[in-house]
C-alpha angles and dihedrals in degrees: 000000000000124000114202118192119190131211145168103058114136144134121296143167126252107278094019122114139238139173133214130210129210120195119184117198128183118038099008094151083074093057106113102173125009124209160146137243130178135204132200132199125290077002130116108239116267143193122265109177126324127199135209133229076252109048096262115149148213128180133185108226101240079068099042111113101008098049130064119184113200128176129203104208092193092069108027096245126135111193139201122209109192116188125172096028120198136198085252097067092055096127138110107275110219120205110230135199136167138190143135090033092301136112115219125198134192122217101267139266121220120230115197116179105186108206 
């Protein structure tokens, strides 16, 4: 089993900046790639950008170009660094892991850009 634990949502203002933490805890050793996905109101939940064990990376392309996902293997953490928000990110943003043939979730963190 894998625990993720999300931080760093907040309200911001359109064009600031957050960043968002991911640390995984329990049997990490097992964690192939490391994510994140958001969903919006009304909306289905949808990838934002996903990392590999090793750095590769996927972005959806409403990220690419204002968002950079980074993972510190050592300790287990994926990051999100979000600059230039818009209205239009305003979700909650879903840490995502998967291993061993399985998908792994933490709780949400809520993202409000106020225009």
């Amino acid at each position: 089993q894998v625990q993720l634990v999300e931080s760093g949502g907040g309200l911001v203002q359109a064009g600031g900046s957050l960043r968002l933490s991911c640390a995984a805890s329990g049997s990490t050793g097992s964690i192939l790639a490391m994510g994140w996905y958001r969903q919006a109101p009304g909306q289905q939940r949808e990838l934002v950008a996903l990392i590999t064990r090793g750095g590769s990376t996927n972005y959806a392309d409403s990220a690419k170009g204002r968002f950079t996902i980074s993972r510190d293997n050592a300790k287990n953490t994926v990051y999100l660094q979000m600059n230039s928000l818009k209205p239009e990110d305003i979700a909650v943003y879903y840490c995502y892991a998967n291993g061993n043939y399985r998908a792994y979730w933490g709780q949400g963190t809520q993202v409000t850009v106020s225009s």
